[in-house]
Amino acid sequence: MDKKWWHNSVVYQVYPRSFCDTNGDGIGDIPGIISKLDYLQNLGIEIIWLSPVYQSPMDDNGYDISDYQAIAPEFGTMEDMDKLIAEARKRNIQIVMDLVVNHTSDEHPWFVEARKSKDNIYRDFYIWRKPKEDGSEPSQLGSAFGGSAWQYDEITGEYYFHLFSKKQPDLNWENKKVRKAVYKMMNWWLDKGIGGFRMDVIELIGKVIDEGIMSNGPKLHDYLKEMHQETLASRDVLTVGETWGVTPEIAKKYSNPEEKELSMVFQFEHITLCWDAKHGKWKPRPFDFVSLKKIFNKWQTELEGKGWNSLFWNNHDLPRAVSKYGNTQQYRVESAKMLATALHMMQGTPYIYQGEEIGMTNVRFESINQYQDIETLNFYKEKIAEGFTHEEMMNALWENSRDNARTPMHWDATENGGFSKGKPWLGMNPNYDSINVKAAIEDKNSIFYHYKKLIELRKSMPVITYGDFKLLLKEHPQIFAYMRTYEDERILVATNFSKDKAKFMLNEAVEVEDFRVLLSNYDKAYALVSELELEPYEAVVFGI
Ligand code: NOJ
């Protein structure tokens, strides 16, 4: 496979609202991001995935866009945005924008026009259906944020379709004019010099509503090929699709360079593994470690040479990695480093979500009123109506509310963690007094420096980027271990996902004459590679 610049780069996701506020309105802004570029360069990342900063009524914190070519005033101006792109580039960092084109805001001029009359020229930009004879919704389809996916619109007496909130009407991708308008907007941004796009719920654009097909519709890949042709073909950028229903087979369609679609996709099997079949994230299942390993093994081996993986533990929709898979009590630092090691040494492009590099944790708001996220608030009501108790729901929120990831970034131990001089839009996690960037920078054993070393290692050893993947000790209940091989380079990664010691015995014949410790999260000497006693949450990378 041809080598690409983003194969050995690490991405850092910025959720602008919660990153750094410079004007005291309690909301992070673009000048705030610019002020932290040196910090990000020091960490070693080369790409920022910027969650939406476009003009928006903020029903879903910017994933409801009312003007794709304007910046939301709370985040700054287009000048700020141009400056961010330029300042990032000076530091060898590319800005990857969030492309949200499954839907717009209902305040987007296209929708404002579309709802005016049935013969408006923008009517077909969206999806409209007549009511059933009794006036009810055209079908039973539900929205991802609860309730029906249909919203009745008085003006023309029809329903429009929205897979997310009713302020996020879905675009009609079957309409060529919609596709053209989207490609034009994409080119406008690409011409500004951005480094690519993260494509929000992109698997939904090929939906066939009347047949109830939402993900992976029949025309999805045709649209992506057309998009590639019209926008990406002549440019060297990174594109990553958000695809919850993807299988390795489909991922190869998206990410095999020969298919000319995307660079890679996010798959979520390791996330939904902990969700209930009926109630999803609102009824979390215990973490099944052996299945997690199987999932990683499947994705690592199936995409090898035929596609490209993205590697992530968390993002702005998911709980904090260390809270979900690690240990926030005695072993927060060890387990955060272990999780980073286990992930970053696999094949693919790693993604770090803001605050992950200092081991930020989930938040425990005591009152439902402290939550801001639309999904959290809608489902709190819906599940209580279905019979969940308040306590059950609060437990579910502490584990899986999207606000866990969205509490503002901790820069130092001063008021509001140095995030804002005003009142933060969402409450702070009170542990900012001890978990913060300043403390991490001052401590040479911090999680931050472990991430920095992982990135340096990736840059210096092609095996980390291109090596093949072999899972070891498949059924071991505590240890995730694997070998990577590329030309004459070989590494062995051994990680302990538990708070108990774990015996690591290589049962397969691996010739190890001499070895080097490339990275470890414990200060200890290693005598042998084939037989180790791993400490709680230990992670070690050997060059062998
Ligand atoms: C996925 C985004 O990551 C999420 O934050 C958003 O609410 C939905 N798509 C709708 O755009």
Coordinates of C-alpha atoms and ligand atoms in Angstrom, one line a residue:
M1 CA 0.0 0.0 0.0
D2 CA 1.3 3.5 -0.8
K3 CA 2.5 5.4 2.2
K4 CA 0.5 8.4 3.3
W5 CA 1.5 11.2 5.6
W6 CA -1.4 10.5 7.9
H7 CA -0.3 6.8 8.4
N8 CA 2.3 7.7 11.0
S9 CA 0.7 10.9 12.4
V10 CA -1.4 11.2 15.5
V11 CA -4.7 13.1 15.6
Y12 CA -5.9 15.2 18.5
Q13 CA -9.6 16.0 18.8
V14 CA -10.5 19.4 20.0
Y15 CA -14.1 20.0 21.2
P16 CA -13.9 23.8 20.9
R17 CA -16.7 24.6 23.4
S18 CA -14.7 23.0 26.2
F19 CA -11.1 23.6 25.2
C20 CA -10.0 27.1 26.1
D21 CA -12.0 30.3 26.6
T22 CA -10.2 33.6 26.0
N23 CA -13.0 36.1 26.2
G24 CA -14.6 35.1 29.5
D25 CA -18.0 34.1 28.1
G26 CA -17.6 30.6 29.5
I27 CA -17.4 29.0 26.0
G28 CA -14.1 27.9 24.5
D29 CA -13.1 29.7 21.3
I30 CA -10.7 29.7 18.3
P31 CA -8.2 32.2 19.8
G32 CA -8.1 29.7 22.8
I33 CA -7.1 26.9 20.5
I34 CA -4.4 29.1 18.8
S35 CA -3.0 29.8 22.3
K36 CA -2.6 26.1 22.9
L37 CA -0.9 25.1 19.6
D38 CA 2.5 25.1 21.2
Y39 CA 1.3 22.7 23.8
L40 CA -0.1 20.4 21.1
Q41 CA 3.1 20.6 19.1
N42 CA 5.0 19.7 22.2
L43 CA 2.8 16.6 22.6
G44 CA 3.8 15.7 19.1
I45 CA 0.4 15.5 17.3
E46 CA 0.3 16.5 13.7
I47 CA -3.5 16.7 13.0
I48 CA -6.3 18.4 14.9
W49 CA -9.8 17.1 14.3
L50 CA -11.8 20.2 15.1
S51 CA -15.4 19.5 16.2
P52 CA -17.8 22.0 14.5
V53 CA -17.1 25.7 14.8
Y54 CA -19.6 26.7 12.1
Q55 CA -22.5 29.0 12.6
S56 CA -25.2 27.2 14.5
P57 CA -28.1 27.7 16.9
M58 CA -26.2 25.1 19.0
D59 CA -29.1 22.7 19.6
D60 CA -26.5 19.9 19.4
N61 CA -23.4 22.0 20.2
G62 CA -22.7 22.8 16.6
Y63 CA -23.6 19.5 14.9
D64 CA -26.6 21.5 13.7
I65 CA -25.2 23.9 11.1
S66 CA -27.0 27.0 9.8
D67 CA -24.1 28.3 7.7
Y68 CA -21.3 26.0 6.6
Q69 CA -19.2 29.0 5.5
A70 CA -19.4 31.1 8.6
I71 CA -18.0 30.7 12.1
A72 CA -20.3 30.8 15.2
P73 CA -19.7 34.1 16.9
E74 CA -19.1 32.4 20.3
F75 CA -16.1 30.7 18.7
G76 CA -14.7 33.7 16.9
T77 CA -14.5 34.9 13.3
M78 CA -13.5 33.6 9.9
E79 CA -10.3 35.6 10.4
D80 CA -9.6 33.6 13.6
M81 CA -10.2 30.5 11.7
D82 CA -7.8 31.4 8.9
K83 CA -5.3 32.3 11.6
L84 CA -5.8 28.9 13.2
I85 CA -5.1 27.1 10.0
A86 CA -2.0 29.2 9.3
E87 CA -0.6 29.0 12.8
A88 CA -1.2 25.3 13.0
R89 CA 0.6 24.8 9.7
K90 CA 3.6 26.7 11.0
R91 CA 3.8 24.0 13.6
N92 CA 3.3 21.2 11.1
I93 CA -0.2 20.6 12.3
Q94 CA -3.1 20.1 9.9
I95 CA -6.7 21.1 10.7
V96 CA -9.3 18.5 9.9
M97 CA -12.8 20.0 9.9
D98 CA -15.9 18.2 11.0
L99 CA -18.2 17.7 8.0
V100 CA -21.8 17.4 9.1
V101 CA -23.8 16.8 5.9
N102 CA -26.3 14.1 6.9
H103 CA -28.4 17.0 8.1
T104 CA -28.4 20.8 8.6
S105 CA -29.9 23.0 11.2
D106 CA -33.6 23.9 10.7
E107 CA -32.2 27.5 10.7
H108 CA -30.1 26.9 7.6
P109 CA -31.4 29.1 4.7
W110 CA -32.0 25.9 2.6
F111 CA -34.5 24.6 5.2
V112 CA -36.0 28.0 5.9
E113 CA -36.8 28.1 2.2
A114 CA -37.8 24.4 1.9
R115 CA -40.5 24.6 4.5
K116 CA -42.1 27.7 2.9
S117 CA -44.1 25.8 0.2
K118 CA -44.2 22.5 -1.6
D119 CA -42.9 24.0 -4.8
N120 CA -40.1 26.0 -3.3
I121 CA -36.8 25.3 -5.2
Y122 CA -35.2 24.0 -1.9
R123 CA -38.1 21.7 -1.0
D124 CA -36.3 18.6 -2.3
F125 CA -33.2 19.4 -0.4
Y126 CA -34.9 17.7 2.5
I127 CA -37.1 14.6 3.0
W128 CA -40.9 15.3 3.2
R129 CA -43.8 12.8 3.5
K130 CA -47.5 13.2 3.8
P131 CA -49.2 12.3 7.1
K132 CA -51.0 9.0 7.3
E133 CA -54.8 9.3 6.8
D134 CA -55.3 9.8 10.5
G135 CA -52.7 12.6 10.5
S136 CA -50.1 10.6 12.3
E137 CA -46.4 10.1 11.3
P138 CA -45.6 8.5 8.0
S139 CA -43.8 5.6 9.7
Q140 CA -42.6 4.4 13.0
L141 CA -38.9 5.4 12.5
G142 CA -37.3 6.8 15.6
S143 CA -34.7 9.5 16.1
A144 CA -31.3 8.8 17.6
F145 CA -32.1 11.4 20.2
G146 CA -35.4 9.8 21.3
G147 CA -39.0 10.2 19.9
S148 CA -40.1 10.0 16.3
A149 CA -37.9 10.8 13.4
W150 CA -40.8 12.7 11.8
Q151 CA -41.7 16.3 12.6
Y152 CA -45.0 17.8 11.4
D153 CA -44.6 21.1 9.7
E154 CA -47.8 23.2 9.9
I155 CA -47.0 25.5 7.0
T156 CA -47.3 22.8 4.3
G157 CA -49.0 20.1 6.3
E158 CA -46.3 17.5 5.8
Y159 CA -43.7 15.8 7.9
Y160 CA -40.0 16.2 7.5
F161 CA -37.4 13.6 8.5
H162 CA -34.7 14.0 11.2
L163 CA -32.6 11.2 12.5
F164 CA -31.3 13.5 15.2
S165 CA -33.1 16.4 16.9
K166 CA -36.0 18.1 15.2
K167 CA -33.7 21.0 14.7
Q168 CA -31.5 18.8 12.5
P169 CA -33.5 18.0 9.4
D170 CA -31.9 15.3 7.2
L171 CA -30.6 16.4 3.8
N172 CA -31.9 14.5 0.7
W173 CA -28.8 13.0 -0.8
E174 CA -30.7 11.6 -3.7
N175 CA -31.0 15.2 -4.9
K176 CA -28.0 16.0 -7.1
K177 CA -28.3 19.7 -6.2
V178 CA -27.7 18.8 -2.6
R179 CA -24.6 16.8 -3.4
K180 CA -23.3 19.6 -5.7
A181 CA -23.8 22.2 -3.0
V182 CA -22.0 20.1 -0.4
Y183 CA -19.0 19.4 -2.7
K184 CA -18.8 23.1 -3.5
M185 CA -18.7 23.9 0.2
M186 CA -16.0 21.2 0.8
N187 CA -13.8 22.6 -2.0
W188 CA -14.2 26.1 -0.5
W189 CA -12.7 24.8 2.8
L190 CA -10.1 22.6 1.1
D191 CA -8.9 25.6 -0.9
K192 CA -8.3 27.4 2.4
G193 CA -5.7 24.8 3.2
I194 CA -7.4 22.5 5.7
G195 CA -6.0 19.0 6.1
G196 CA -9.2 17.1 5.5
F197 CA -12.6 16.2 7.0
R198 CA -14.0 14.0 9.7
M199 CA -17.4 13.0 8.3
D200 CA -20.2 12.9 10.8
V201 CA -22.5 9.8 10.6
I202 CA -21.5 9.5 6.9
E203 CA -22.9 6.0 6.6
L204 CA -26.4 7.5 6.8
I205 CA -26.4 9.6 3.6
G206 CA -27.4 6.6 1.4
K207 CA -30.6 5.9 3.4
V208 CA -33.8 4.6 1.8
I209 CA -36.4 5.8 4.2
D210 CA -39.4 4.0 2.7
E211 CA -37.6 0.7 3.1
G212 CA -36.3 1.6 6.5
I213 CA -32.7 1.4 5.5
M214 CA -30.6 3.9 7.4
S215 CA -27.0 2.8 7.4
N216 CA -25.1 1.5 4.4
G217 CA -27.8 2.2 1.9
P218 CA -27.4 1.0 -1.7
K219 CA -26.1 4.3 -3.1
L220 CA -23.8 5.2 -0.2
H221 CA -20.5 4.2 -1.9
D222 CA -21.6 5.8 -5.2
Y223 CA -22.0 9.1 -3.4
L224 CA -18.7 8.7 -1.7
K225 CA -16.9 8.0 -4.9
E226 CA -18.6 11.0 -6.5
M227 CA -17.6 13.1 -3.5
H228 CA -14.0 11.9 -3.8
Q229 CA -13.9 12.7 -7.5
E230 CA -15.4 16.1 -7.0
T231 CA -13.4 17.2 -4.0
L232 CA -10.6 15.0 -2.7
A233 CA -9.1 13.4 -5.8
S234 CA -6.6 16.2 -6.5
R235 CA -5.6 16.7 -2.9
D236 CA -3.5 15.0 -0.3
V237 CA -5.8 15.1 2.7
L238 CA -7.1 12.9 5.5
T239 CA -10.7 11.8 5.6
V240 CA -12.3 9.8 8.3
G241 CA -15.9 8.6 8.3
E242 CA -18.0 8.0 11.4
T243 CA -19.6 4.6 10.8
W244 CA -21.4 2.8 13.6
G245 CA -22.7 0.0 11.5
V246 CA -19.6 -0.9 9.6
T247 CA -18.1 -4.3 9.3
P248 CA -14.5 -5.0 8.2
E249 CA -15.9 -5.9 4.7
I250 CA -17.5 -2.5 4.4
A251 CA -14.5 -0.8 6.0
K252 CA -12.4 -2.1 3.1
K253 CA -14.7 -0.4 0.6
Y254 CA -14.4 2.9 2.4
S255 CA -10.7 2.8 3.1
N256 CA -9.0 0.8 0.5
P257 CA -7.2 3.4 -1.6
E258 CA -8.2 1.6 -4.8
E259 CA -11.8 2.3 -4.0
K260 CA -11.2 6.1 -4.0
E261 CA -13.5 6.9 -1.1
L262 CA -12.0 7.8 2.4
S263 CA -8.8 7.4 4.2
M264 CA -10.3 5.5 7.1
V265 CA -13.4 5.1 9.2
F266 CA -14.2 5.0 12.9
Q267 CA -15.7 1.6 13.8
F268 CA -17.4 1.3 17.2
E269 CA -17.6 -2.4 18.0
H270 CA -15.3 -2.1 21.0
I271 CA -17.6 0.6 22.3
T272 CA -21.0 -1.0 21.7
L273 CA -19.6 -4.2 23.3
C274 CA -20.5 -2.6 26.6
W275 CA -24.0 -1.6 25.6
D276 CA -27.3 -3.4 26.2
A277 CA -29.0 -4.9 23.1
K278 CA -32.3 -3.1 23.9
H279 CA -31.4 0.0 26.0
G280 CA -28.0 0.7 24.5
K281 CA -25.7 2.9 26.6
W282 CA -28.4 3.6 29.1
K283 CA -28.0 0.1 30.5
P284 CA -24.3 -0.5 30.4
R285 CA -23.0 -4.1 30.3
P286 CA -19.9 -5.1 32.2
F287 CA -16.6 -4.8 30.3
D288 CA -15.9 -8.1 28.5
F289 CA -12.2 -8.1 28.1
V290 CA -11.7 -11.3 26.0
S291 CA -14.3 -10.1 23.5
L292 CA -12.6 -6.7 23.3
K293 CA -9.4 -8.5 22.3
K294 CA -11.2 -10.5 19.7
I295 CA -12.6 -7.3 18.2
F296 CA -9.3 -5.6 18.0
N297 CA -7.8 -8.7 16.5
K298 CA -10.5 -8.9 13.9
W299 CA -10.0 -5.3 12.8
Q300 CA -6.3 -5.4 12.9
T301 CA -6.0 -8.5 10.8
E302 CA -8.8 -8.0 8.3
L303 CA -7.8 -4.5 7.2
E304 CA -4.1 -5.4 7.0
G305 CA -3.0 -4.3 3.5
K306 CA -6.6 -3.7 2.4
G307 CA -7.7 -0.7 4.3
W308 CA -6.7 1.5 7.2
N309 CA -7.8 1.5 10.9
S310 CA -8.4 4.5 13.1
L311 CA -7.6 3.8 16.7
F312 CA -9.5 5.5 19.6
W313 CA -10.8 4.9 23.0
N314 CA -13.0 7.9 23.4
N315 CA -14.3 11.1 21.8
H316 CA -16.9 13.9 22.5
D317 CA -19.8 11.4 22.5
L318 CA -18.2 8.7 24.7
P319 CA -17.1 8.4 28.3
R320 CA -13.5 9.0 29.3
A321 CA -11.2 6.1 28.5
V322 CA -9.6 5.8 31.9
S323 CA -13.1 5.7 33.6
K324 CA -14.4 3.1 31.2
Y325 CA -11.5 0.7 30.8
G326 CA -9.0 1.8 33.4
N327 CA -9.0 2.5 37.1
T328 CA -9.7 6.0 38.4
Q329 CA -8.9 5.1 42.0
Q330 CA -5.4 3.7 42.9
Y331 CA -4.1 3.3 39.3
R332 CA -5.3 6.2 37.3
V333 CA -1.9 7.1 36.0
E334 CA -0.8 3.5 35.4
S335 CA -4.0 2.5 33.7
A336 CA -4.2 5.7 31.5
K337 CA -0.6 5.0 30.3
M338 CA -1.5 1.3 29.8
L339 CA -4.6 2.1 27.7
A340 CA -2.6 4.5 25.6
T341 CA 0.2 2.0 25.0
A342 CA -2.3 -0.8 24.1
L343 CA -4.0 1.4 21.5
H344 CA -1.1 3.4 20.0
M345 CA 1.0 0.3 19.2
M346 CA -1.6 -1.2 17.0
Q347 CA -1.8 -0.6 13.2
G348 CA -3.8 2.5 12.3
T349 CA -3.9 6.2 13.0
P350 CA -4.4 6.9 16.7
Y351 CA -6.8 9.6 17.9
I352 CA -6.4 11.4 21.3
Y353 CA -9.5 13.2 22.7
Q354 CA -8.7 16.4 24.5
G355 CA -7.8 15.8 28.2
E356 CA -7.1 12.1 27.6
E357 CA -3.4 12.9 27.5
I358 CA -3.6 14.0 31.2
G359 CA -6.0 11.2 32.3
M360 CA -9.2 13.3 32.7
T361 CA -12.1 11.3 34.2
N362 CA -15.9 11.1 33.9
V363 CA -17.9 13.6 35.9
R364 CA -20.5 12.8 38.5
F365 CA -23.1 15.6 38.4
E366 CA -25.5 15.1 41.3
S367 CA -28.5 16.7 39.7
I368 CA -29.9 16.1 36.2
N369 CA -30.2 19.9 35.9
Q370 CA -26.4 20.1 35.7
Y371 CA -26.4 18.2 32.4
Q372 CA -26.5 20.1 29.1
D373 CA -26.4 17.4 26.4
I374 CA -29.5 17.1 24.4
E375 CA -29.2 13.3 24.1
T376 CA -28.8 13.0 27.9
L377 CA -31.7 15.2 28.7
N378 CA -34.1 13.6 26.1
F379 CA -33.3 10.1 27.2
Y380 CA -33.5 10.8 30.9
K381 CA -37.1 11.7 30.3
E382 CA -37.8 8.9 27.9
K383 CA -36.3 6.1 30.0
I384 CA -37.9 7.3 33.2
A385 CA -41.2 7.2 31.3
E386 CA -40.3 3.7 30.3
G387 CA -39.9 2.7 33.9
F388 CA -36.2 3.3 34.7
T389 CA -35.8 4.8 38.2
H390 CA -34.0 8.1 38.7
E391 CA -31.1 6.3 40.4
E392 CA -30.7 3.9 37.5
M393 CA -30.7 6.7 35.1
M394 CA -28.1 8.7 37.1
N395 CA -25.9 5.7 37.2
A396 CA -26.2 5.3 33.5
L397 CA -25.3 9.0 33.0
W398 CA -22.3 8.8 35.3
E399 CA -21.1 6.0 33.1
N400 CA -22.2 7.0 29.6
S401 CA -23.5 10.6 29.3
R402 CA -21.8 12.5 26.5
D403 CA -21.2 15.3 29.0
N404 CA -18.5 13.1 30.7
A405 CA -16.2 14.0 27.8
R406 CA -17.5 17.6 27.5
T407 CA -16.6 19.1 30.8
P408 CA -14.0 21.8 30.2
M409 CA -10.3 21.1 29.8
H410 CA -8.1 21.4 32.9
W411 CA -5.2 23.6 32.2
D412 CA -4.1 24.4 35.7
A413 CA -5.4 24.4 39.3
T414 CA -6.7 28.0 39.3
E415 CA -10.4 28.7 39.3
N416 CA -12.2 26.7 36.5
G417 CA -9.0 24.9 35.8
G418 CA -7.8 27.9 33.8
F419 CA -10.4 27.1 31.2
S420 CA -12.3 30.3 31.6
K421 CA -12.4 33.5 33.7
G422 CA -16.2 33.4 33.4
K423 CA -18.8 30.8 34.3
P424 CA -18.1 27.7 32.2
W425 CA -21.1 26.6 30.0
L426 CA -20.9 23.2 31.6
G427 CA -19.8 22.5 35.1
M428 CA -16.1 21.6 35.7
N429 CA -15.0 18.2 36.9
P430 CA -13.9 19.2 40.5
N431 CA -10.7 17.1 40.2
Y432 CA -9.0 19.8 38.1
D433 CA -7.1 20.8 41.2
S434 CA -5.0 17.7 40.8
I435 CA -5.5 16.5 37.2
N436 CA -4.4 19.4 35.0
V437 CA -1.9 20.2 32.2
K438 CA 0.4 22.3 34.3
A439 CA 0.8 19.5 36.9
A440 CA 1.4 17.0 34.0
I441 CA 4.1 19.2 32.4
E442 CA 5.9 19.6 35.7
D443 CA 6.0 15.8 36.4
K444 CA 8.3 13.9 34.2
N445 CA 6.4 10.7 35.0
S446 CA 3.1 12.0 33.9
I447 CA 0.6 10.5 31.5
F448 CA 1.3 13.5 29.2
Y449 CA 5.0 12.4 28.7
H450 CA 4.0 8.8 28.2
Y451 CA 1.8 9.9 25.2
K452 CA 4.6 12.1 24.0
K453 CA 7.0 9.1 24.0
L454 CA 4.4 6.9 22.3
I455 CA 4.2 9.5 19.5
E456 CA 8.0 9.8 19.3
L457 CA 8.3 6.0 19.1
R458 CA 5.8 5.9 16.2
K459 CA 7.8 8.5 14.4
S460 CA 11.1 6.6 14.8
M461 CA 10.0 3.0 14.1
P462 CA 8.1 2.1 10.9
V463 CA 7.1 -1.2 12.5
I464 CA 4.6 0.7 14.7
T465 CA 2.9 2.1 11.6
Y466 CA 3.3 -0.7 9.1
G467 CA 4.0 -3.9 11.0
D468 CA 1.5 -6.8 10.8
F469 CA -0.4 -7.7 14.0
K470 CA -0.4 -11.0 15.8
L471 CA -2.5 -11.4 18.9
L472 CA -1.0 -13.5 21.7
L473 CA -2.6 -15.2 24.7
K474 CA -6.1 -14.8 23.1
E475 CA -8.1 -16.1 26.1
H476 CA -6.0 -14.6 28.9
P477 CA -8.5 -12.8 31.2
Q478 CA -6.1 -9.9 32.1
I479 CA -3.4 -9.6 29.4
F480 CA -3.7 -8.0 26.0
A481 CA -0.4 -8.8 24.2
Y482 CA 0.6 -8.7 20.6
M483 CA 3.5 -8.8 18.3
R484 CA 4.1 -6.5 15.3
T485 CA 6.6 -7.3 12.5
Y486 CA 7.8 -5.3 9.6
E487 CA 10.9 -6.1 7.6
D488 CA 13.6 -6.7 10.1
E489 CA 11.8 -4.8 13.0
R490 CA 9.7 -6.5 15.6
I491 CA 8.0 -5.3 18.7
L492 CA 6.2 -7.1 21.5
V493 CA 3.5 -5.3 23.4
A494 CA 2.3 -6.7 26.7
T495 CA -0.4 -4.9 28.8
N496 CA -2.3 -5.8 31.9
F497 CA -5.9 -4.6 32.0
S498 CA -6.4 -5.5 35.6
K499 CA -5.6 -4.3 39.1
D500 CA -4.1 -7.6 39.9
K501 CA -0.7 -8.9 38.9
A502 CA -0.7 -11.1 35.9
K503 CA 1.6 -13.9 34.7
F504 CA 2.7 -13.5 31.1
M505 CA 4.1 -16.7 29.5
L506 CA 4.8 -16.8 25.9
N507 CA 3.5 -20.2 24.9
E508 CA 4.6 -19.9 21.3
A509 CA 8.1 -20.2 20.2
V510 CA 9.5 -16.7 19.8
E511 CA 13.2 -16.5 19.3
V512 CA 14.4 -13.7 21.5
E513 CA 18.1 -13.4 21.8
D514 CA 18.3 -9.9 22.9
F515 CA 15.7 -7.3 23.5
R516 CA 15.3 -3.6 24.4
V517 CA 12.7 -2.0 26.6
L518 CA 11.3 0.7 24.3
L519 CA 8.7 1.9 26.8
S520 CA 7.2 0.9 30.1
N521 CA 4.9 2.5 32.7
Y522 CA 6.8 0.9 35.6
D523 CA 10.3 1.6 36.6
K524 CA 11.6 -1.9 36.7
A525 CA 14.2 -4.2 35.2
Y526 CA 13.2 -7.0 32.8
A527 CA 15.2 -10.1 32.7
L528 CA 13.2 -12.1 30.2
V529 CA 10.7 -11.4 27.5
S530 CA 9.0 -14.8 27.4
E531 CA 8.1 -14.9 31.0
L532 CA 7.0 -11.9 32.9
E533 CA 5.0 -10.9 35.9
L534 CA 3.1 -7.9 35.0
E535 CA 2.2 -5.4 37.7
P536 CA -1.3 -3.9 38.0
Y537 CA -2.0 -2.1 34.7
E538 CA 1.5 -2.5 33.5
A539 CA 2.3 -1.9 29.9
V540 CA 5.6 -2.7 28.3
V541 CA 6.9 -2.4 24.7
F542 CA 9.9 -4.5 23.8
G543 CA 12.0 -4.3 20.7
I544 CA 12.9 -7.9 19.9
Ligands
NOJ1 C1 -22.3 12.3 15.7 C2 -21.6 13.4 16.4 O1 -20.4 12.9 16.9 C3 -22.6 13.7 17.6 O2 -22.0 14.5 18.5 C4 -23.8 14.3 17.0 O3 -24.7 14.6 18.0 C5 -24.4 13.4 15.9 N1 -23.5 12.8 15.0 C6 -25.4 14.2 15.1 O4 -24.7 15.1 14.2

